[in-house]
Amino acid sequence: MQVTCGDMRLDLSRPRIMGIVNVTPDSFSDGGEHDTLAAAADHARKLIAEGADIIDIGGESTRPMAETVSVAEELERVIPLVEILRGCGAIISVDTRKPEVMHAAIQAGAHMINDVQALQAEGALSIVAPAGVAVCVLHMQGEPQNMQRQANYNDVTETVYEFLQQRIDALLAAGVARERIIIDPGFGFGKQLQHNLQLLKHLAVFTGLNYPILVGMSRKSMLGALTGRAVGEREAAGLAAHLYAVNQGANIIRVHDVAACRDALTVWQAIKGTQ
Ligand code: PT1
């Protein structure tokens, strides 16, 4: 399996790592605009050196209850970093829900749009479809501001599966080539612990859609709920969850801790490749 990411290709004959670079003031706290940008670029280069195949740049947090960001602010955070990092060897992904940011990111040379709203914003599909970039579509119930309130499902796996199938159909109908599409069940996006665990346990079901699967559980509250650990102490818990996902057929894992993840995948691959 291979994903078309603009002028780059992502080979999925082995699991791949998407390294997270959040360009939000709380991530690279001190200093002004320039310091934030330089720190984010340094961090991205470190993740690439550690083995990230994709760098996911985000200027708006989509954690539960996170505050929204204006278009101007998000553009200012994200686009300069895309310009700095394009041509660095890794695939550049931009994590955004805003069509204006998608447009500018594509113009600036991004290879992938990662949208937790699955291109449902007005105008998003018509901006992304004519470009050659890859697209990751994710299942979310509600909005980041309220998604933990109403989390309820009859059968979470079935609901997420049907939603992703619908979004795939919408993307194909809009002219997005199938080689450009990646799916994500959306761990932590309007799901309670039991829903996240059910999705993870039955992740292999999603291979039935026949699209590359991306998952992200890094540092999320589901890991905190299970271990009692604070956000900064969830690396081991994340590794266990991500390896389980890879074993169920996940192709790309979205993580903060790239080096540890690389080692875990190396061991997993050696086992998998043994006769
Ligand atoms: C993800 C993802 C993402 N997660 C993709 N993009 C976030 N494709 C941002 C918590 O419960 O899984 N896949 N972009 C971050 N979102 C969350 C959600 C962060 C929940 C934290 C939590 O702690």
mmCIF file of N, CA, C and O and ligand atoms in Angstrom, residues 18 56 62-64 95 114 116 136 138 147 184 186-189 214-217 219-222 234 254, ligand 1:
data_model
loop_
_atom_site.group_PDB
_atom_site.id
_atom_site.type_symbol
_atom_site.label_atom_id
_atom_site.label_comp_id
_atom_site.label_asym_id
_atom_site.label_seq_id
_atom_site.Cartn_x
_atom_site.Cartn_y
_atom_site.Cartn_z
ATOM 1 N N MET A 18 4.150 9.374 12.499
ATOM 2 C CA MET A 18 3.836 10.795 12.317
ATOM 3 C C MET A 18 4.222 11.483 13.619
ATOM 4 O O MET A 18 3.673 11.163 14.684
ATOM 5 N N ASP A 56 3.523 16.391 11.625
ATOM 6 C CA ASP A 56 2.161 16.933 11.653
ATOM 7 C C ASP A 56 2.169 18.266 12.386
ATOM 8 O O ASP A 56 2.346 18.317 13.598
ATOM 9 N N THR A 62 -6.874 20.606 19.361
ATOM 10 C CA THR A 62 -8.208 20.000 19.287
ATOM 11 C C THR A 62 -8.430 19.067 20.468
ATOM 12 O O THR A 62 -9.277 18.202 20.428
ATOM 13 N N ARG A 63 -7.637 19.285 21.519
ATOM 14 C CA ARG A 63 -7.873 18.556 22.759
ATOM 15 C C ARG A 63 -9.240 18.942 23.291
ATOM 16 O O ARG A 63 -9.743 20.033 23.001
ATOM 17 N N PRO A 64 -9.826 18.065 24.144
ATOM 18 C CA PRO A 64 -11.098 18.427 24.748
ATOM 19 C C PRO A 64 -11.018 19.800 25.421
ATOM 20 O O PRO A 64 -10.056 20.079 26.128
ATOM 21 N N ASP A 95 -2.356 19.916 10.372
ATOM 22 C CA ASP A 95 -3.524 19.517 11.152
ATOM 23 C C ASP A 95 -4.419 20.743 11.298
ATOM 24 O O ASP A 95 -4.129 21.640 12.102
ATOM 25 N N ASN A 114 -4.474 17.005 7.465
ATOM 26 C CA ASN A 114 -5.001 16.141 8.521
ATOM 27 C C ASN A 114 -6.129 16.910 9.205
ATOM 28 O O ASN A 114 -5.885 17.871 9.917
ATOM 29 N N VAL A 116 -9.432 16.848 11.608
ATOM 30 C CA VAL A 116 -10.254 16.132 12.577
ATOM 31 C C VAL A 116 -11.747 16.311 12.290
ATOM 32 O O VAL A 116 -12.577 15.612 12.854
ATOM 33 N N CYS A 136 -6.194 13.054 5.611
ATOM 34 C CA CYS A 136 -6.596 12.145 6.678
ATOM 35 C C CYS A 136 -7.944 12.590 7.215
ATOM 36 O O CYS A 136 -8.101 13.733 7.648
ATOM 37 N N LEU A 138 -10.994 11.914 9.976
ATOM 38 C CA LEU A 138 -11.097 11.386 11.334
ATOM 39 C C LEU A 138 -12.537 11.435 11.827
ATOM 40 O O LEU A 138 -13.280 12.352 11.488
ATOM 41 N N MET A 147 -17.042 17.872 23.035
ATOM 42 C CA MET A 147 -17.113 16.471 22.593
ATOM 43 C C MET A 147 -17.101 15.441 23.712
ATOM 44 O O MET A 147 -17.502 14.307 23.495
ATOM 45 N N ASP A 184 -8.992 7.554 10.067
ATOM 46 C CA ASP A 184 -8.588 7.593 11.476
ATOM 47 C C ASP A 184 -9.844 7.487 12.346
ATOM 48 O O ASP A 184 -10.760 8.299 12.207
ATOM 49 N N GLY A 186 -10.237 8.243 15.349
ATOM 50 C CA GLY A 186 -10.378 9.401 16.228
ATOM 51 C C GLY A 186 -10.415 9.076 17.711
ATOM 52 O O GLY A 186 -11.390 9.403 18.408
ATOM 53 N N PHE A 187 -9.345 8.486 18.223
ATOM 54 C CA PHE A 187 -9.288 8.187 19.663
ATOM 55 C C PHE A 187 -9.377 9.481 20.474
ATOM 56 O O PHE A 187 -8.668 10.449 20.191
ATOM 57 N N GLY A 188 -10.296 9.492 21.441
ATOM 58 C CA GLY A 188 -10.441 10.649 22.323
ATOM 59 C C GLY A 188 -11.324 11.758 21.778
ATOM 60 O O GLY A 188 -11.518 12.766 22.447
ATOM 61 N N PHE A 189 -11.857 11.577 20.592
ATOM 62 C CA PHE A 189 -12.698 12.621 19.992
ATOM 63 C C PHE A 189 -14.176 12.303 20.209
ATOM 64 O O PHE A 189 -14.849 11.727 19.359
ATOM 65 N N LEU A 214 -4.647 5.491 10.254
ATOM 66 C CA LEU A 214 -3.804 6.298 11.146
ATOM 67 C C LEU A 214 -4.461 6.303 12.517
ATOM 68 O O LEU A 214 -5.686 6.420 12.619
ATOM 69 N N VAL A 215 -3.666 6.167 13.569
ATOM 70 C CA VAL A 215 -4.220 6.282 14.925
ATOM 71 C C VAL A 215 -3.318 7.161 15.780
ATOM 72 O O VAL A 215 -2.102 7.197 15.599
ATOM 73 N N GLY A 216 -3.948 7.865 16.710
ATOM 74 C CA GLY A 216 -3.186 8.686 17.635
ATOM 75 C C GLY A 216 -3.756 8.583 19.037
ATOM 76 O O GLY A 216 -4.912 8.938 19.274
ATOM 77 N N MET A 217 -2.955 8.069 19.950
ATOM 78 C CA MET A 217 -3.392 8.005 21.353
ATOM 79 C C MET A 217 -2.379 8.655 22.277
ATOM 80 O O MET A 217 -2.571 8.697 23.495
ATOM 81 N N ARG A 219 -0.290 10.417 24.778
ATOM 82 C CA ARG A 219 -0.537 11.286 25.938
ATOM 83 C C ARG A 219 -2.018 11.556 26.234
ATOM 84 O O ARG A 219 -2.339 12.411 27.062
ATOM 85 N N LYS A 220 -2.923 10.863 25.567
ATOM 86 C CA LYS A 220 -4.348 11.180 25.737
ATOM 87 C C LYS A 220 -4.894 10.703 27.079
ATOM 88 O O LYS A 220 -4.338 9.811 27.719
ATOM 89 N N SER A 221 -6.055 11.302 27.443
ATOM 90 C CA SER A 221 -6.618 11.044 28.770
ATOM 91 C C SER A 221 -7.025 9.583 28.944
ATOM 92 O O SER A 221 -7.063 9.091 30.075
ATOM 93 N N MET A 222 -7.307 8.867 27.839
ATOM 94 C CA MET A 222 -7.637 7.444 27.985
ATOM 95 C C MET A 222 -6.478 6.694 28.659
ATOM 96 O O MET A 222 -6.707 5.788 29.455
ATOM 97 N N ARG A 234 3.056 9.401 30.169
ATOM 98 C CA ARG A 234 2.219 8.373 29.535
ATOM 99 C C ARG A 234 2.899 7.685 28.356
ATOM 100 O O ARG A 234 2.243 7.038 27.543
ATOM 101 N N ARG A 254 0.470 8.377 15.215
ATOM 102 C CA ARG A 254 0.732 9.802 15.450
ATOM 103 C C ARG A 254 1.164 9.976 16.896
ATOM 104 O O ARG A 254 0.366 9.755 17.815
HETATM 105 C C1 PT1 B 1 -5.577 12.054 16.146
HETATM 106 C C2 PT1 B 1 -5.380 13.407 16.550
HETATM 107 C C3 PT1 B 1 -5.138 14.369 15.524
HETATM 108 N N1 PT1 B 1 -5.411 13.813 17.850
HETATM 109 C C4 PT1 B 1 -5.299 12.687 13.892
HETATM 110 N N2 PT1 B 1 -5.109 13.977 14.213
HETATM 111 C C5 PT1 B 1 -5.233 15.113 18.152
HETATM 112 N N3 PT1 B 1 -5.275 12.303 12.576
HETATM 113 C C6 PT1 B 1 -5.000 16.054 17.139
HETATM 114 C C7 PT1 B 1 -7.447 13.510 25.433
HETATM 115 O O1 PT1 B 1 -8.439 12.784 25.636
HETATM 116 O O2 PT1 B 1 -5.831 11.101 17.026
HETATM 117 N N4 PT1 B 1 -5.542 11.731 14.838
HETATM 118 N N5 PT1 B 1 -4.954 15.668 15.848
HETATM 119 C C8 PT1 B 1 -5.296 15.552 19.595
HETATM 120 N N6 PT1 B 1 -6.598 15.329 20.117
HETATM 121 C C9 PT1 B 1 -6.827 14.938 21.442
HETATM 122 C C10 PT1 B 1 -8.003 14.289 21.764
HETATM 123 C C11 PT1 B 1 -5.863 15.168 22.413
HETATM 124 C C12 PT1 B 1 -8.211 13.833 23.071
HETATM 125 C C13 PT1 B 1 -6.060 14.735 23.715
HETATM 126 C C14 PT1 B 1 -7.235 14.043 24.051
HETATM 127 O O3 PT1 B 1 -6.596 13.767 26.292
#
